[in-house]
PDB file of C-alpha atoms in Angstrom:
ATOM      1  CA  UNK A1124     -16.377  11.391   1.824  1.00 67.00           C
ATOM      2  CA  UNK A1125     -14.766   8.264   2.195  1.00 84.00           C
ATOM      3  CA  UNK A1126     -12.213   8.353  -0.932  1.00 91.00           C
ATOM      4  CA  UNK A1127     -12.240   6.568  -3.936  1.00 96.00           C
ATOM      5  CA  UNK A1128      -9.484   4.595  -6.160  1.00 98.00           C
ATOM      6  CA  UNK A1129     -10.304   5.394 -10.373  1.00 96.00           C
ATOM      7  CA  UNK A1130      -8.922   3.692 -13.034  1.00 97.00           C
ATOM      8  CA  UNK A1131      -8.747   5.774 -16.095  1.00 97.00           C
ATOM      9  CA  UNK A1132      -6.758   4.254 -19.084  1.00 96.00           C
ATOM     10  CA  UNK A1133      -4.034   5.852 -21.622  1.00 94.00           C
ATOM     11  CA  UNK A1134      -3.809   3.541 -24.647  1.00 95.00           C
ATOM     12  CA  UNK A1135      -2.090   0.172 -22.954  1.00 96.00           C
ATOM     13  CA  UNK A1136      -1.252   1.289 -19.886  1.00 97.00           C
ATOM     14  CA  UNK A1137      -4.093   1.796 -16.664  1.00 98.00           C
ATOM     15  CA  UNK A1138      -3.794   4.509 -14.475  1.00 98.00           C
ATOM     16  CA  UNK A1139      -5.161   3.423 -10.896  1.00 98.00           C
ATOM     17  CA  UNK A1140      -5.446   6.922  -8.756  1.00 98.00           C
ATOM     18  CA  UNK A1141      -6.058   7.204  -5.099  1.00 98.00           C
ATOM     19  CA  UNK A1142      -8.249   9.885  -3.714  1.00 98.00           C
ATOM     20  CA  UNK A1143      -9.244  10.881  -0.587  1.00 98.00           C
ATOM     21  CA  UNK A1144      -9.083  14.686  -1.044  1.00 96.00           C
ATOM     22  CA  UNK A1145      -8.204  16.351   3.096  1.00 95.00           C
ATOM     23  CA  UNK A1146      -6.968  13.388   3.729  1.00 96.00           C
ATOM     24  CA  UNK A1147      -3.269  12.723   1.853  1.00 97.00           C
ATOM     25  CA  UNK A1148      -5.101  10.007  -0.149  1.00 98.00           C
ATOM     26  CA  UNK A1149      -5.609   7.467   3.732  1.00 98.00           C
ATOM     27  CA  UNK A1150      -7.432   4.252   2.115  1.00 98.00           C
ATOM     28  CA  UNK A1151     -10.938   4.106   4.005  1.00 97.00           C
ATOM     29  CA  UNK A1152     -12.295   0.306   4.492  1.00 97.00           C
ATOM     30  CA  UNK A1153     -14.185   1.642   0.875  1.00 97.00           C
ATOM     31  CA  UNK A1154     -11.298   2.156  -0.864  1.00 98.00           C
ATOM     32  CA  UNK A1155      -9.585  -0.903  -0.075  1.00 98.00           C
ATOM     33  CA  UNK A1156     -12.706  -3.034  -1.380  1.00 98.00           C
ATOM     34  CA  UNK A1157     -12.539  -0.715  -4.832  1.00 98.00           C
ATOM     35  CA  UNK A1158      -8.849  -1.527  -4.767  1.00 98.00           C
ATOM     36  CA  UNK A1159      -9.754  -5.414  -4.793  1.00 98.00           C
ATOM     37  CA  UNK A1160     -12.235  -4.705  -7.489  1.00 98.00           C
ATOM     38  CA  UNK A1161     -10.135  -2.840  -9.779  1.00 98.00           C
ATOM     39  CA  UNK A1162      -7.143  -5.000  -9.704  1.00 98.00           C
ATOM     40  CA  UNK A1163      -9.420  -8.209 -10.480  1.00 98.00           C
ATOM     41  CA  UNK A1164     -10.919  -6.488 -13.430  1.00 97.00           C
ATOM     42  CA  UNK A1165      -7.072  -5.598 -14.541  1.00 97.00           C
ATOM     43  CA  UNK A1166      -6.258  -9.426 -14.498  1.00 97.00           C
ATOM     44  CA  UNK A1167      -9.056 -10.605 -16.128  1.00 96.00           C
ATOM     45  CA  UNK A1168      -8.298  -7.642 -19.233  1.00 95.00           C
ATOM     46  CA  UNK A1169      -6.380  -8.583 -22.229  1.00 92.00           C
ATOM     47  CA  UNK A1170      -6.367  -4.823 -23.148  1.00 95.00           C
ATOM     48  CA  UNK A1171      -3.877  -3.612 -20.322  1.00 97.00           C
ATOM     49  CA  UNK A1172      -0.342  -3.844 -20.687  1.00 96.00           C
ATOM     50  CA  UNK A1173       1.209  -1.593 -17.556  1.00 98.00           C
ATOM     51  CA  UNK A1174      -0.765  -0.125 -14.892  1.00 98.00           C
ATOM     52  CA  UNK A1175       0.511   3.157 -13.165  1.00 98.00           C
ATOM     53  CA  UNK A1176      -0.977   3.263  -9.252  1.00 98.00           C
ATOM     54  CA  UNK A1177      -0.713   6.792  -7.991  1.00 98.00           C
ATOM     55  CA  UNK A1178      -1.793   9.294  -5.480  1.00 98.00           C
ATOM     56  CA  UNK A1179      -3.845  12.396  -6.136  1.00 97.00           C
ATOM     57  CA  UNK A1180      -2.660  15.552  -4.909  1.00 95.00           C
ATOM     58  CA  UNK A1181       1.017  15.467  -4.788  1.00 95.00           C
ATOM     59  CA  UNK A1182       0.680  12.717  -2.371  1.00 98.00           C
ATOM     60  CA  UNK A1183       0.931   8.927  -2.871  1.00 98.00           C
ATOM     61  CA  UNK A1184      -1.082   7.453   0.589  1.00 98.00           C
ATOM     62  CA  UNK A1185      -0.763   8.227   4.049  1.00 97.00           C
ATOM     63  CA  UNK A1186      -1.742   4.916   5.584  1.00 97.00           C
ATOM     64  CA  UNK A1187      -5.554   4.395   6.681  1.00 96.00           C
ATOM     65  CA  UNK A1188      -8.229   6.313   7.622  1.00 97.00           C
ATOM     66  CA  UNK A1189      -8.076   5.909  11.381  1.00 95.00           C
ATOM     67  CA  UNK A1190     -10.784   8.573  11.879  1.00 95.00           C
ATOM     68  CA  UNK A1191     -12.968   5.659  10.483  1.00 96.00           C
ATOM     69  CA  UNK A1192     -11.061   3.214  12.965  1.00 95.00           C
ATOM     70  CA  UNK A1193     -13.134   3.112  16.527  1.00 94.00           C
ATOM     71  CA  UNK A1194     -16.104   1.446  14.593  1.00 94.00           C
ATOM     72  CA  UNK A1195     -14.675  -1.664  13.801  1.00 94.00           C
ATOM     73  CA  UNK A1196     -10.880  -2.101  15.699  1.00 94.00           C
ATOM     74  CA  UNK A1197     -12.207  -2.607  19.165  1.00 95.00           C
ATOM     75  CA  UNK A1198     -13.804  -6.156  18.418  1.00 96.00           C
ATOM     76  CA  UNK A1199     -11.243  -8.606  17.636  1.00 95.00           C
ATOM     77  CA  UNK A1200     -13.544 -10.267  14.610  1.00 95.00           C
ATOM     78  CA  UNK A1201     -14.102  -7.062  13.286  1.00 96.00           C
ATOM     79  CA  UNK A1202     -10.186  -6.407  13.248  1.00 96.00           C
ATOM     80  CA  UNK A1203      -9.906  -9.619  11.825  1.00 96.00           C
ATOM     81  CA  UNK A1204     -11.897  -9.043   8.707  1.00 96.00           C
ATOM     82  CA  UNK A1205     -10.632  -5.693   8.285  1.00 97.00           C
ATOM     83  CA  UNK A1206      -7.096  -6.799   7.985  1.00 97.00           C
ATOM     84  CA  UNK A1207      -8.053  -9.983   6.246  1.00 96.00           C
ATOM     85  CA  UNK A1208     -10.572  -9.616   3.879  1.00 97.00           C
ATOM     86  CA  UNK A1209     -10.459  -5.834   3.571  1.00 98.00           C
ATOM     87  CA  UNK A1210      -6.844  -4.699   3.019  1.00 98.00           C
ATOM     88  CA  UNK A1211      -5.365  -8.002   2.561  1.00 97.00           C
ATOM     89  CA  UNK A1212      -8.297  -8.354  -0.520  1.00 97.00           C
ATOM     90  CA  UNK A1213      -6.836  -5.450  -2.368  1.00 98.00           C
ATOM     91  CA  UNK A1214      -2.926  -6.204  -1.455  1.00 98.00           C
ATOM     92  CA  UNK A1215      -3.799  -9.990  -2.534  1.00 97.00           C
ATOM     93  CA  UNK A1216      -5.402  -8.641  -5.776  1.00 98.00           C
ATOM     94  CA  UNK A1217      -2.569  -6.510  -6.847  1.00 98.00           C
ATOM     95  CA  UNK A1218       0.053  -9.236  -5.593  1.00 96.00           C
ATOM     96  CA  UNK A1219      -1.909 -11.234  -8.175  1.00 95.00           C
ATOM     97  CA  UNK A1220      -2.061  -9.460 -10.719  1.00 97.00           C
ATOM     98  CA  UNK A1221       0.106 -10.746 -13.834  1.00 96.00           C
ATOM     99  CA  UNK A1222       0.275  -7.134 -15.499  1.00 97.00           C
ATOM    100  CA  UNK A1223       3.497  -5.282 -14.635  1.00 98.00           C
ATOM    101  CA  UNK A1224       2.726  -2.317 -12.053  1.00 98.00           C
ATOM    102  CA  UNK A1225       4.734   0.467 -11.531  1.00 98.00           C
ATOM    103  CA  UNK A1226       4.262   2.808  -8.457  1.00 98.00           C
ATOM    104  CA  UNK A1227       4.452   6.509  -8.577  1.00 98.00           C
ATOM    105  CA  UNK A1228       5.132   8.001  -5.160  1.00 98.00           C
ATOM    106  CA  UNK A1229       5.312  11.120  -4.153  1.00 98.00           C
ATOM    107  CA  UNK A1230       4.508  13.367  -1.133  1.00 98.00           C
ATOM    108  CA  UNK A1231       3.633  10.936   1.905  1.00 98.00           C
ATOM    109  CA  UNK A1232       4.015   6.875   2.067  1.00 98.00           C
ATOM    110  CA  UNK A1233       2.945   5.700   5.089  1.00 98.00           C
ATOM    111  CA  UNK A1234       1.698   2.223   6.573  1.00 98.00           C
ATOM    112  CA  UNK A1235      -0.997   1.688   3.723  1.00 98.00           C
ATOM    113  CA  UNK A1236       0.970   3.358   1.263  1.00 98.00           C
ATOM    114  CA  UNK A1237       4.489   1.391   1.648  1.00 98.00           C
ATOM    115  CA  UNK A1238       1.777  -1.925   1.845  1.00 98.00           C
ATOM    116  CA  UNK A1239       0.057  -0.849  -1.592  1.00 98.00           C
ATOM    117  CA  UNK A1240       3.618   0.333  -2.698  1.00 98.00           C
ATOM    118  CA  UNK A1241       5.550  -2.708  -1.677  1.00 98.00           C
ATOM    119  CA  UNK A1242       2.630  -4.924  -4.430  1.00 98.00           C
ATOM    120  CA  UNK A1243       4.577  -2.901  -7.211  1.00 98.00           C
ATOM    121  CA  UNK A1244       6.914  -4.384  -9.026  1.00 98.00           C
ATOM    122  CA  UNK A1245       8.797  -0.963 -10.297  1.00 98.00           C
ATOM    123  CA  UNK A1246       8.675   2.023  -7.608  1.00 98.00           C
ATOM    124  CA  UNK A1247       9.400   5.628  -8.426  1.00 98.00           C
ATOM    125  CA  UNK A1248       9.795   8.443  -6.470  1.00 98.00           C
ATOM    126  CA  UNK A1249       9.788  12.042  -6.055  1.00 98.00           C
ATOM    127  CA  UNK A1250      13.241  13.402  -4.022  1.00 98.00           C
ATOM    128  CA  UNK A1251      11.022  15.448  -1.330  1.00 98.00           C
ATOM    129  CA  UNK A1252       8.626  11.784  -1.043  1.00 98.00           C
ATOM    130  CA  UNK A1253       9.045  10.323   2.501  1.00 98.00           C
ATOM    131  CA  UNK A1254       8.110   6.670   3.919  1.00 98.00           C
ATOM    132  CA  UNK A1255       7.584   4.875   6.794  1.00 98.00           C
ATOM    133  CA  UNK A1256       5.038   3.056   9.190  1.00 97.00           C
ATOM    134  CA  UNK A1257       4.871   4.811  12.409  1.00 95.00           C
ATOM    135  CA  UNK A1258       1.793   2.527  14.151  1.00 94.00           C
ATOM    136  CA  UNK A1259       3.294   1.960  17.061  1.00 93.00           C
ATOM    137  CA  UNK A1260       2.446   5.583  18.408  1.00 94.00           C
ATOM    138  CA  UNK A1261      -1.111   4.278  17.164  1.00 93.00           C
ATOM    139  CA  UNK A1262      -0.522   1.461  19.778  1.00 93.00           C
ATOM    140  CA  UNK A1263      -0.906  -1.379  17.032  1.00 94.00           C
ATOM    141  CA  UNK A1264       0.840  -3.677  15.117  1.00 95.00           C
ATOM    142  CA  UNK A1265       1.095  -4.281  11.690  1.00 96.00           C
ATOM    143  CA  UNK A1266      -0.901  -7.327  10.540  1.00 96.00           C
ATOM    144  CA  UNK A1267       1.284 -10.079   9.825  1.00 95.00           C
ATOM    145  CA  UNK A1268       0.683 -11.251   5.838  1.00 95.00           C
ATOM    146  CA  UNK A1269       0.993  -7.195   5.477  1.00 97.00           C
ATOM    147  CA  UNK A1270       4.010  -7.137   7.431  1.00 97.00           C
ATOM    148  CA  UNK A1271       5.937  -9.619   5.652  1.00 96.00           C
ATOM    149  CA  UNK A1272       5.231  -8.162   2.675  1.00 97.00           C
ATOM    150  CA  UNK A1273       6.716  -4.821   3.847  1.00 98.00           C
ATOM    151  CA  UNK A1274       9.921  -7.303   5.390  1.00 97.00           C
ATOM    152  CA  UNK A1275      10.272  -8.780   1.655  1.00 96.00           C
ATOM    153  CA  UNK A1276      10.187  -5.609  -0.242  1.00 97.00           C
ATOM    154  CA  UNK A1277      11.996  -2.970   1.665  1.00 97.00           C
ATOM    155  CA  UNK A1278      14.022  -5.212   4.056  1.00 97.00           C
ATOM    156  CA  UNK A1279      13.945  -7.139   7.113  1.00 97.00           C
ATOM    157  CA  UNK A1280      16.041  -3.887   9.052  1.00 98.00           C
ATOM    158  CA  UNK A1281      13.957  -1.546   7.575  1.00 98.00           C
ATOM    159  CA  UNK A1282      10.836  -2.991   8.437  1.00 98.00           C
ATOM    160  CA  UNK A1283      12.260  -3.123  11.872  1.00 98.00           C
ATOM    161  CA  UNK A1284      13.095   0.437  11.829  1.00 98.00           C
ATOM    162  CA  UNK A1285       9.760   1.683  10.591  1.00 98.00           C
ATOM    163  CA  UNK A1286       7.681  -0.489  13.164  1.00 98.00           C
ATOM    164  CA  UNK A1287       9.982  -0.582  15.991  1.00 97.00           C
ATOM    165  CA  UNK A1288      11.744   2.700  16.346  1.00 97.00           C
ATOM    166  CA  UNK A1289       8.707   4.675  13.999  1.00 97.00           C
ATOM    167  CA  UNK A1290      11.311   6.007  11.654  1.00 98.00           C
ATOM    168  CA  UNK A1291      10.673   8.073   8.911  1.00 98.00           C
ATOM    169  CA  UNK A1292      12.802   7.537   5.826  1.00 98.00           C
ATOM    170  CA  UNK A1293      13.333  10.169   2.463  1.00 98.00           C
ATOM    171  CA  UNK A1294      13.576   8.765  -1.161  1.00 98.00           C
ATOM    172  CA  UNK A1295      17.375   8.679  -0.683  1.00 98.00           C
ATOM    173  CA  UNK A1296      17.520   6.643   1.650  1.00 98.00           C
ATOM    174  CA  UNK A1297      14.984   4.346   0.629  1.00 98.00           C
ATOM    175  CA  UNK A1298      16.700   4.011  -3.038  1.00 98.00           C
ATOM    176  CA  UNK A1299      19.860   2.898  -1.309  1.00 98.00           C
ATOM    177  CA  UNK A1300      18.141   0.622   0.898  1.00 97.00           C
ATOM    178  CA  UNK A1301      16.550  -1.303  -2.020  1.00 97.00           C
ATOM    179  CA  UNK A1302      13.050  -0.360  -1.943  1.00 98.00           C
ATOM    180  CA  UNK A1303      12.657   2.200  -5.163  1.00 98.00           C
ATOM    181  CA  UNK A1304      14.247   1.714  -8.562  1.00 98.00           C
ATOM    182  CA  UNK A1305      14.487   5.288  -9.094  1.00 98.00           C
ATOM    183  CA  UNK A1306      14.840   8.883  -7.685  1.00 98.00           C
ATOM    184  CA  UNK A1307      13.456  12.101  -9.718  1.00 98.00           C
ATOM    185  CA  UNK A1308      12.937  15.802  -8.751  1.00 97.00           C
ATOM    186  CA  UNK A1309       9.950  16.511  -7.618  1.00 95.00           C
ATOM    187  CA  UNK A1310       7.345  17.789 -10.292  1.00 93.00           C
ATOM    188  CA  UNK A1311       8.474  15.381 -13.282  1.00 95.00           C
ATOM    189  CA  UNK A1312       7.546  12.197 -12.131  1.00 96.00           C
ATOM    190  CA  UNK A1313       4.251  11.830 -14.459  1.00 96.00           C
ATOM    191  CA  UNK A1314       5.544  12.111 -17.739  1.00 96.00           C
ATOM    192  CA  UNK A1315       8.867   9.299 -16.825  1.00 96.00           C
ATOM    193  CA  UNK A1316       6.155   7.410 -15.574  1.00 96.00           C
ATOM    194  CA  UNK A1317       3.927   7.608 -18.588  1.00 96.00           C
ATOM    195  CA  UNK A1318       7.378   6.838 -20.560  1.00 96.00           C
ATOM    196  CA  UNK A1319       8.308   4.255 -18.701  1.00 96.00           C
ATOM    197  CA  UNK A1320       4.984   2.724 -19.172  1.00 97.00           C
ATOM    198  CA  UNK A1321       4.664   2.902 -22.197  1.00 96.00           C
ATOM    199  CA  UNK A1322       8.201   1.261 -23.062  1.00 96.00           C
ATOM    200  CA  UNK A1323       6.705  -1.827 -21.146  1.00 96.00           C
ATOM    201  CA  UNK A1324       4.018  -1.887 -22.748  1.00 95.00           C
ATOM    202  CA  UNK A1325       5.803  -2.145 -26.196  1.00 94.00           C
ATOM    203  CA  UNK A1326       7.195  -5.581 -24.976  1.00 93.00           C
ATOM    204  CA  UNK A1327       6.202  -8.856 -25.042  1.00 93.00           C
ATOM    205  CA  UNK A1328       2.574  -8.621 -22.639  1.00 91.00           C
ATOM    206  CA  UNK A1329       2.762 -12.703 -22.259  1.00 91.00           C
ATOM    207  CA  UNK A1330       6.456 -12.568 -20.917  1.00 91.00           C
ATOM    208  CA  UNK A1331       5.507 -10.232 -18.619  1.00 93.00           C
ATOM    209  CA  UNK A1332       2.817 -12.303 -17.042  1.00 91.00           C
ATOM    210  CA  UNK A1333       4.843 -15.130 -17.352  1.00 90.00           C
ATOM    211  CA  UNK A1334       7.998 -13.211 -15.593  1.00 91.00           C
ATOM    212  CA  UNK A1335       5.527 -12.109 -12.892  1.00 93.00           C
ATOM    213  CA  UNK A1336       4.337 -15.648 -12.312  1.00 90.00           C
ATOM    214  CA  UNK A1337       7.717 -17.441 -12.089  1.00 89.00           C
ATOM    215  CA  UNK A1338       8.894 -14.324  -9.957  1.00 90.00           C
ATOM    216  CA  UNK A1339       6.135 -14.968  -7.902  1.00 87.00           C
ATOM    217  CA  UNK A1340       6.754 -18.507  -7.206  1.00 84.00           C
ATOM    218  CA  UNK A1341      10.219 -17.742  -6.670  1.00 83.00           C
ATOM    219  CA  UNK A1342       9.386 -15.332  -3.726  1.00 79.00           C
ATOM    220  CA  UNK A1343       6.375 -16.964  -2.364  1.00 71.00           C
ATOM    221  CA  UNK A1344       3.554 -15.922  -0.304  1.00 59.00           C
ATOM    222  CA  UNK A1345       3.295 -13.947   2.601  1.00 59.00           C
ATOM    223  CA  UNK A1346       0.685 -16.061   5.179  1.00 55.00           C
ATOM    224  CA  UNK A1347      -1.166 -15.151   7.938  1.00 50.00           C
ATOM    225  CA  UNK A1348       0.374 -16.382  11.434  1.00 53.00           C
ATOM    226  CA  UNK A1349      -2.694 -17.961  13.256  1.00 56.00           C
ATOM    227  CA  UNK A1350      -5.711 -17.005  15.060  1.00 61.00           C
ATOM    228  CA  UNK A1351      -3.640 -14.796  17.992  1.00 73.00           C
ATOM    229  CA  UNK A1352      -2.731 -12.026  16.030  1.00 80.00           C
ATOM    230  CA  UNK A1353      -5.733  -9.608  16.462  1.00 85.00           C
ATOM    231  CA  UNK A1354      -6.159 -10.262  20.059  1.00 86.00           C
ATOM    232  CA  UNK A1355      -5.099  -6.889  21.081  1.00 86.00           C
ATOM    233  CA  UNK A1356      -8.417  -5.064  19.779  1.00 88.00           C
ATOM    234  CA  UNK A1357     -10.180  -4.452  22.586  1.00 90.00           C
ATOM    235  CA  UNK A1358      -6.472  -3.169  24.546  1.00 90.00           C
ATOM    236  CA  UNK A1359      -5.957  -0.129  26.705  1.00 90.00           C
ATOM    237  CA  UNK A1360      -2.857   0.782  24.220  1.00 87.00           C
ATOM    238  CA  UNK A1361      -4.722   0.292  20.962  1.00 91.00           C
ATOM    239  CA  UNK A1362      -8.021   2.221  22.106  1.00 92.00           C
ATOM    240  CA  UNK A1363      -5.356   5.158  23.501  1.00 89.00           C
ATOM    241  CA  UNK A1364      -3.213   5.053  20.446  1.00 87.00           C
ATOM    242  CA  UNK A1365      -5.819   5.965  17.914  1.00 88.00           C
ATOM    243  CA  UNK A1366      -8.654   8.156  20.154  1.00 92.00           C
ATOM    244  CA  UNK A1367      -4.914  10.613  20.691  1.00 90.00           C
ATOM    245  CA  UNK A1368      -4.666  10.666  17.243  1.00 89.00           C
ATOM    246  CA  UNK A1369      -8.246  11.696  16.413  1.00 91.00           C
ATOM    247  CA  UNK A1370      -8.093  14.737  19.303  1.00 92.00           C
ATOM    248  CA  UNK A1371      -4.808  15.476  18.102  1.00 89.00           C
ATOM    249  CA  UNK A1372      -2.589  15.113  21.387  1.00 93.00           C
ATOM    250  CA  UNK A1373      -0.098  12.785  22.004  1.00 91.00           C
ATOM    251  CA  UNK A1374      -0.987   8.797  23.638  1.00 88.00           C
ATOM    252  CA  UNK A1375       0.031   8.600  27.092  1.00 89.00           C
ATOM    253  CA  UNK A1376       0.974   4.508  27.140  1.00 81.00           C
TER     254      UNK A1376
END
């Protein structure tokens, strides 16, 4: 089972669901290339007025599926695509994407899941959701277009936090730091999304590509930083980081 990402609709407004039942919703390399293909069918739809992206299972996404990780990260062209064309095709897709998204988070968001979070333009969250990007016990970095996007939305010091120091942060914090619009209790998060939605959807749909385009512009792009930055794929740390995570002990560095 490598997971899937559905898109189910609800009048006006898409629903985009991640699944990857066992496996708190972890985007395989499949699941990143469906995420690419679903958000350039939602551009290209005149039908959609708000898209919803949510988790299945009480749990937005837990970052990647590093069980799948030894057959490609070792070989720095393989990392290379995989960061490149892989994730940064479905990040690029949704960053592209002129229809208003909201994010629904709940349960875990971590490394993938602030990434795909961070493309939203609205983020809500459950009170008991938690976030963060602790790689660095996977002995890797982030990638850099994926990392500035994570520096843009949530912060510069909280990007430093959740990289350098491998913090873990709840919805509270995370509200007063910027990164979500809004806090709920657990369990009621669908229907103030599907309200919420909706009430977007009622509005004008070509000011809201329009206001996504300018506020595009306004922010700019996140770029990749040259040819060094997957050199470390064939390193002692990066092998050790992620074969201790797959036996379930912790990396000696």
């Amino acid at each position: 089972m490598t997971g899937r990402v559905h898109l189910t609709m609800h009048g006006q407004v898409a629903q985009v669901t991640l699944s990857h039942p066992g496996k708190f919703n972890a985007m395989s390399r499949a699941m990143w290339r469906e995420l690419k293909t679903v958000f350039v069918e939602l551009q290209a739809r005149t039908d959609v007025r708000c898209v919803i992206v949510v988790g299945e299972g009480g749990h937005f996404c837990a970052g990647g599926d590093i069980a799948e990780y030894p057959g490609f990260r070792f070989v720095e062209a393989a990392l290379r695509d995989f960061h490149e064309d892989d994730v940064w095709g479905g990040l690029g897709a949704m960053l592209a994407c002129d229809v208003p998204l909201l994010a629904q988070i709940e349960g875990n968001c971590m490394g993938a899941g602030v990434e795909i979070a961070s493309c939203c333009d609205i983020r809500v969250s459950s009170a008991g959701a938690r976030f963060g990007a602790p790689i660095a016990k996977l002995g890797f970095p982030m990638a850099p277009r994926e990392a500035a996007l994570v520096a843009r939305e949530a912060g510069v010091a909280t990007a430093r936090e959740m990289l350098l120091e491998a913090t873990v942060f709840d919805a509270a914090e995370m509200k007063s730091r910027g990164f979500l619009n809004t806090v709920l209790p657990d369990g009621t998060l669908t229907p103030a999304l599907l309200v919420r939605a909706r009430r977007i959807a009622a509005l004008s749909p070509q000011a809201a590509r329009l206001n996504k385009q300018a506020l595009r512009a306004t922010l700019g792009s996140t770029e990749a930083e040259g040819e060094s930055a997957y050199r470390y794929a064939d390193s002692a740390e990066h092998r050790e980081g992620i074969a201790a995570f797959i036996a379930k002990r912790s990396p000696v560095f």
